[in-house]
PDB file of N, CA and C in Angstrom:
ATOM      1  N   MET I   1     -45.604  52.529  37.369  1.00  0.00           N
ATOM      2  CA  MET I   1     -46.587  51.746  36.667  1.00  0.00           C
ATOM      3  C   MET I   1     -46.606  50.347  37.265  1.00  0.00           C
ATOM      4  N   VAL I   2     -47.796  49.835  37.456  1.00  0.00           N
ATOM      5  CA  VAL I   2     -47.981  48.514  38.052  1.00  0.00           C
ATOM      6  C   VAL I   2     -48.897  47.713  37.132  1.00  0.00           C
ATOM      7  N   PRO I   3     -48.535  46.459  36.796  1.00  0.00           N
ATOM      8  CA  PRO I   3     -49.447  45.643  35.993  1.00  0.00           C
ATOM      9  C   PRO I   3     -50.816  45.557  36.662  1.00  0.00           C
ATOM     10  N   GLY I   4     -51.860  45.667  35.875  1.00  0.00           N
ATOM     11  CA  GLY I   4     -53.209  45.704  36.420  1.00  0.00           C
ATOM     12  C   GLY I   4     -53.728  44.390  36.960  1.00  0.00           C
ATOM     13  N   ASP I   5     -53.097  43.263  36.585  1.00  0.00           N
ATOM     14  CA  ASP I   5     -53.641  41.968  36.995  1.00  0.00           C
ATOM     15  C   ASP I   5     -53.651  41.773  38.505  1.00  0.00           C
ATOM     16  N   HIS I   6     -52.845  42.523  39.230  1.00  0.00           N
ATOM     17  CA  HIS I   6     -52.826  42.416  40.690  1.00  0.00           C
ATOM     18  C   HIS I   6     -54.089  43.002  41.333  1.00  0.00           C
ATOM     19  N   PHE I   7     -54.858  43.755  40.562  1.00  0.00           N
ATOM     20  CA  PHE I   7     -56.017  44.462  41.104  1.00  0.00           C
ATOM     21  C   PHE I   7     -57.342  43.755  40.816  1.00  0.00           C
ATOM     22  N   PHE I   8     -57.269  42.506  40.355  1.00  0.00           N
ATOM     23  CA  PHE I   8     -58.479  41.751  40.026  1.00  0.00           C
ATOM     24  C   PHE I   8     -58.485  40.380  40.708  1.00  0.00           C
ATOM     25  N   PRO I   9     -58.275  40.319  42.007  1.00  0.00           N
ATOM     26  CA  PRO I   9     -58.248  39.009  42.664  1.00  0.00           C
ATOM     27  C   PRO I   9     -59.643  38.379  42.738  1.00  0.00           C
ATOM     28  N   GLY I  10     -59.680  37.081  42.637  1.00  0.00           N
ATOM     29  CA  GLY I  10     -60.919  36.359  42.870  1.00  0.00           C
ATOM     30  C   GLY I  10     -61.928  36.355  41.743  1.00  0.00           C
ATOM     31  N   LEU I  11     -61.526  36.723  40.531  1.00  0.00           N
ATOM     32  CA  LEU I  11     -62.482  36.668  39.424  1.00  0.00           C
ATOM     33  C   LEU I  11     -62.835  35.215  39.128  1.00  0.00           C
ATOM     34  N   ALA I  12     -64.099  34.956  38.864  1.00  0.00           N
ATOM     35  CA  ALA I  12     -64.549  33.590  38.594  1.00  0.00           C
ATOM     36  C   ALA I  12     -64.129  33.109  37.207  1.00  0.00           C
ATOM     37  N   GLN I  13     -63.952  34.034  36.265  1.00  0.00           N
ATOM     38  CA  GLN I  13     -63.568  33.649  34.914  1.00  0.00           C
ATOM     39  C   GLN I  13     -62.484  34.577  34.392  1.00  0.00           C
ATOM     40  N   ASP I  14     -61.789  34.108  33.368  1.00  0.00           N
ATOM     41  CA  ASP I  14     -60.710  34.891  32.771  1.00  0.00           C
ATOM     42  C   ASP I  14     -61.288  36.145  32.114  1.00  0.00           C
ATOM     43  N   TRP I  15     -60.638  37.264  32.309  1.00  0.00           N
ATOM     44  CA  TRP I  15     -61.051  38.520  31.700  1.00  0.00           C
ATOM     45  C   TRP I  15     -59.804  39.155  31.095  1.00  0.00           C
ATOM     46  N   PRO I  16     -59.691  39.260  29.763  1.00  0.00           N
ATOM     47  CA  PRO I  16     -58.482  39.771  29.117  1.00  0.00           C
ATOM     48  C   PRO I  16     -58.041  41.147  29.631  1.00  0.00           C
ATOM     49  N   HIS I  17     -58.982  41.970  30.048  1.00  0.00           N
ATOM     50  CA  HIS I  17     -58.638  43.319  30.515  1.00  0.00           C
ATOM     51  C   HIS I  17     -57.631  43.285  31.666  1.00  0.00           C
ATOM     52  N   THR I  18     -57.672  42.213  32.477  1.00  0.00           N
ATOM     53  CA  THR I  18     -56.754  42.149  33.619  1.00  0.00           C
ATOM     54  C   THR I  18     -55.302  42.117  33.169  1.00  0.00           C
ATOM     55  N   ARG I  19     -55.045  41.659  31.937  1.00  0.00           N
ATOM     56  CA  ARG I  19     -53.677  41.619  31.411  1.00  0.00           C
ATOM     57  C   ARG I  19     -53.382  42.788  30.474  1.00  0.00           C
ATOM     58  N   GLN I  20     -54.394  43.576  30.160  1.00  0.00           N
ATOM     59  CA  GLN I  20     -54.229  44.668  29.207  1.00  0.00           C
ATOM     60  C   GLN I  20     -54.099  46.034  29.871  1.00  0.00           C
ATOM     61  N   CYS I  21     -54.429  46.124  31.139  1.00  0.00           N
ATOM     62  CA  CYS I  21     -54.414  47.431  31.796  1.00  0.00           C
ATOM     63  C   CYS I  21     -53.204  47.571  32.714  1.00  0.00           C
ATOM     64  N   MET I  22     -52.904  48.799  33.030  1.00  0.00           N
ATOM     65  CA  MET I  22     -51.835  49.113  33.979  1.00  0.00           C
ATOM     66  C   MET I  22     -52.384  50.154  34.939  1.00  0.00           C
ATOM     67  N   ARG I  23     -51.832  50.187  36.128  1.00  0.00           N
ATOM     68  CA  ARG I  23     -52.210  51.195  37.115  1.00  0.00           C
ATOM     69  C   ARG I  23     -51.028  52.125  37.328  1.00  0.00           C
ATOM     70  N   MET I  24     -51.328  53.401  37.412  1.00  0.00           N
ATOM     71  CA  MET I  24     -50.283  54.373  37.671  1.00  0.00           C
ATOM     72  C   MET I  24     -50.524  54.957  39.056  1.00  0.00           C
ATOM     73  N   ASN I  25     -49.533  54.846  39.902  1.00  0.00           N
ATOM     74  CA  ASN I  25     -49.626  55.445  41.229  1.00  0.00           C
ATOM     75  C   ASN I  25     -49.347  56.937  41.108  1.00  0.00           C
ATOM     76  N   TYR I  26     -50.196  57.729  41.702  1.00  0.00           N
ATOM     77  CA  TYR I  26     -50.018  59.173  41.645  1.00  0.00           C
ATOM     78  C   TYR I  26     -49.090  59.635  42.756  1.00  0.00           C
ATOM     79  N   VAL I  27     -48.241  60.559  42.409  1.00  0.00           N
ATOM     80  CA  VAL I  27     -47.296  61.140  43.355  1.00  0.00           C
ATOM     81  C   VAL I  27     -47.615  62.623  43.477  1.00  0.00           C
ATOM     82  N   PRO I  28     -47.198  63.264  44.567  1.00  0.00           N
ATOM     83  CA  PRO I  28     -47.555  64.661  44.781  1.00  0.00           C
ATOM     84  C   PRO I  28     -47.009  65.626  43.724  1.00  0.00           C
ATOM     85  N   ASP I  29     -45.892  65.307  43.123  1.00  0.00           N
ATOM     86  CA  ASP I  29     -45.249  66.233  42.193  1.00  0.00           C
ATOM     87  C   ASP I  29     -45.809  66.048  40.778  1.00  0.00           C
ATOM     88  N   PRO I  30     -46.552  67.020  40.250  1.00  0.00           N
ATOM     89  CA  PRO I  30     -47.119  66.894  38.905  1.00  0.00           C
ATOM     90  C   PRO I  30     -46.062  66.626  37.829  1.00  0.00           C
ATOM     91  N   ALA I  31     -44.856  67.133  38.010  1.00  0.00           N
ATOM     92  CA  ALA I  31     -43.797  66.896  37.028  1.00  0.00           C
ATOM     93  C   ALA I  31     -43.445  65.411  36.954  1.00  0.00           C
ATOM     94  N   LEU I  32     -43.505  64.710  38.087  1.00  0.00           N
ATOM     95  CA  LEU I  32     -43.218  63.273  38.088  1.00  0.00           C
ATOM     96  C   LEU I  32     -44.330  62.494  37.389  1.00  0.00           C
ATOM     97  N   ILE I  33     -45.562  62.920  37.564  1.00  0.00           N
ATOM     98  CA  ILE I  33     -46.668  62.281  36.854  1.00  0.00           C
ATOM     99  C   ILE I  33     -46.489  62.484  35.354  1.00  0.00           C
ATOM    100  N   GLU I  34     -46.188  63.701  34.949  1.00  0.00           N
ATOM    101  CA  GLU I  34     -45.997  64.009  33.535  1.00  0.00           C
ATOM    102  C   GLU I  34     -44.855  63.187  32.950  1.00  0.00           C
ATOM    103  N   ARG I  35     -43.761  63.066  33.673  1.00  0.00           N
ATOM    104  CA  ARG I  35     -42.623  62.277  33.191  1.00  0.00           C
ATOM    105  C   ARG I  35     -43.006  60.799  33.068  1.00  0.00           C
ATOM    106  N   GLY I  36     -43.758  60.286  34.018  1.00  0.00           N
ATOM    107  CA  GLY I  36     -44.203  58.897  33.951  1.00  0.00           C
ATOM    108  C   GLY I  36     -45.070  58.628  32.730  1.00  0.00           C
ATOM    109  N   VAL I  37     -45.975  59.540  32.428  1.00  0.00           N
ATOM    110  CA  VAL I  37     -46.824  59.396  31.248  1.00  0.00           C
ATOM    111  C   VAL I  37     -45.973  59.475  29.985  1.00  0.00           C
ATOM    112  N   GLN I  38     -44.976  60.348  29.974  1.00  0.00           N
ATOM    113  CA  GLN I  38     -44.081  60.467  28.825  1.00  0.00           C
ATOM    114  C   GLN I  38     -43.318  59.160  28.600  1.00  0.00           C
ATOM    115  N   ILE I  39     -42.803  58.570  29.662  1.00  0.00           N
ATOM    116  CA  ILE I  39     -42.084  57.298  29.550  1.00  0.00           C
ATOM    117  C   ILE I  39     -43.014  56.214  29.014  1.00  0.00           C
ATOM    118  N   LEU I  40     -44.231  56.171  29.528  1.00  0.00           N
ATOM    119  CA  LEU I  40     -45.192  55.181  29.061  1.00  0.00           C
ATOM    120  C   LEU I  40     -45.477  55.356  27.569  1.00  0.00           C
ATOM    121  N   ALA I  41     -45.660  56.590  27.122  1.00  0.00           N
ATOM    122  CA  ALA I  41     -45.911  56.859  25.708  1.00  0.00           C
ATOM    123  C   ALA I  41     -44.734  56.409  24.847  1.00  0.00           C
ATOM    124  N   GLU I  42     -43.520  56.645  25.312  1.00  0.00           N
ATOM    125  CA  GLU I  42     -42.333  56.209  24.573  1.00  0.00           C
ATOM    126  C   GLU I  42     -42.284  54.687  24.455  1.00  0.00           C
ATOM    127  N   GLU I  43     -42.622  53.994  25.523  1.00  0.00           N
ATOM    128  CA  GLU I  43     -42.603  52.527  25.511  1.00  0.00           C
ATOM    129  C   GLU I  43     -43.687  51.959  24.594  1.00  0.00           C
ATOM    130  N   VAL I  44     -44.863  52.575  24.598  1.00  0.00           N
ATOM    131  CA  VAL I  44     -45.933  52.124  23.708  1.00  0.00           C
ATOM    132  C   VAL I  44     -45.522  52.338  22.257  1.00  0.00           C
ATOM    133  N   GLU I  45     -44.939  53.489  21.958  1.00  0.00           N
ATOM    134  CA  GLU I  45     -44.480  53.768  20.601  1.00  0.00           C
ATOM    135  C   GLU I  45     -43.418  52.759  20.176  1.00  0.00           C
ATOM    136  N   ARG I  46     -42.486  52.452  21.064  1.00  0.00           N
ATOM    137  CA  ARG I  46     -41.442  51.480  20.761  1.00  0.00           C
ATOM    138  C   ARG I  46     -42.046  50.105  20.478  1.00  0.00           C
ATOM    139  N   ALA I  47     -43.019  49.701  21.282  1.00  0.00           N
ATOM    140  CA  ALA I  47     -43.661  48.396  21.088  1.00  0.00           C
ATOM    141  C   ALA I  47     -44.362  48.322  19.733  1.00  0.00           C
ATOM    142  N   TYR I  48     -45.056  49.388  19.346  1.00  0.00           N
ATOM    143  CA  TYR I  48     -45.722  49.401  18.046  1.00  0.00           C
ATOM    144  C   TYR I  48     -44.703  49.343  16.913  1.00  0.00           C
ATOM    145  N   CYS I  49     -43.606  50.059  17.032  1.00  0.00           N
ATOM    146  CA  CYS I  49     -42.567  50.044  16.001  1.00  0.00           C
ATOM    147  C   CYS I  49     -41.946  48.658  15.872  1.00  0.00           C
ATOM    148  N   GLU I  50     -41.655  48.023  16.997  1.00  0.00           N
ATOM    149  CA  GLU I  50     -41.073  46.684  16.970  1.00  0.00           C
ATOM    150  C   GLU I  50     -42.049  45.684  16.360  1.00  0.00           C
ATOM    151  N   ALA I  51     -43.324  45.819  16.658  1.00  0.00           N
ATOM    152  CA  ALA I  51     -44.333  44.922  16.088  1.00  0.00           C
ATOM    153  C   ALA I  51     -44.431  45.123  14.578  1.00  0.00           C
ATOM    154  N   ALA I  52     -44.336  46.360  14.119  1.00  0.00           N
ATOM    155  CA  ALA I  52     -44.409  46.647  12.685  1.00  0.00           C
ATOM    156  C   ALA I  52     -43.213  46.057  11.949  1.00  0.00           C
ATOM    157  N   LEU I  53     -42.049  46.051  12.572  1.00  0.00           N
ATOM    158  CA  LEU I  53     -40.857  45.487  11.942  1.00  0.00           C
ATOM    159  C   LEU I  53     -40.969  43.977  11.777  1.00  0.00           C
ATOM    160  N   ARG I  54     -41.717  43.328  12.655  1.00  0.00           N
ATOM    161  CA  ARG I  54     -41.875  41.875  12.595  1.00  0.00           C
ATOM    162  C   ARG I  54     -42.867  41.446  11.526  1.00  0.00           C
ATOM    163  N   GLU I  55     -43.670  42.365  11.025  1.00  0.00           N
ATOM    164  CA  GLU I  55     -44.699  42.006  10.023  1.00  0.00           C
ATOM    165  C   GLU I  55     -44.110  41.859   8.653  1.00  0.00           C
TER     166      GLU I  55
END
């Protein structure tokens, strides 16, 4: 996973999407792609849980 802001060089104005997106590099092995998506889902779930605890 790579932060998406590296893929928006030269924008004339700030665009929030550049900080909200991520890029996933595809690898030949489908199992590695599946594992990467699983890890991402776990991290998103953890972030939501931590945010809920702070409320």
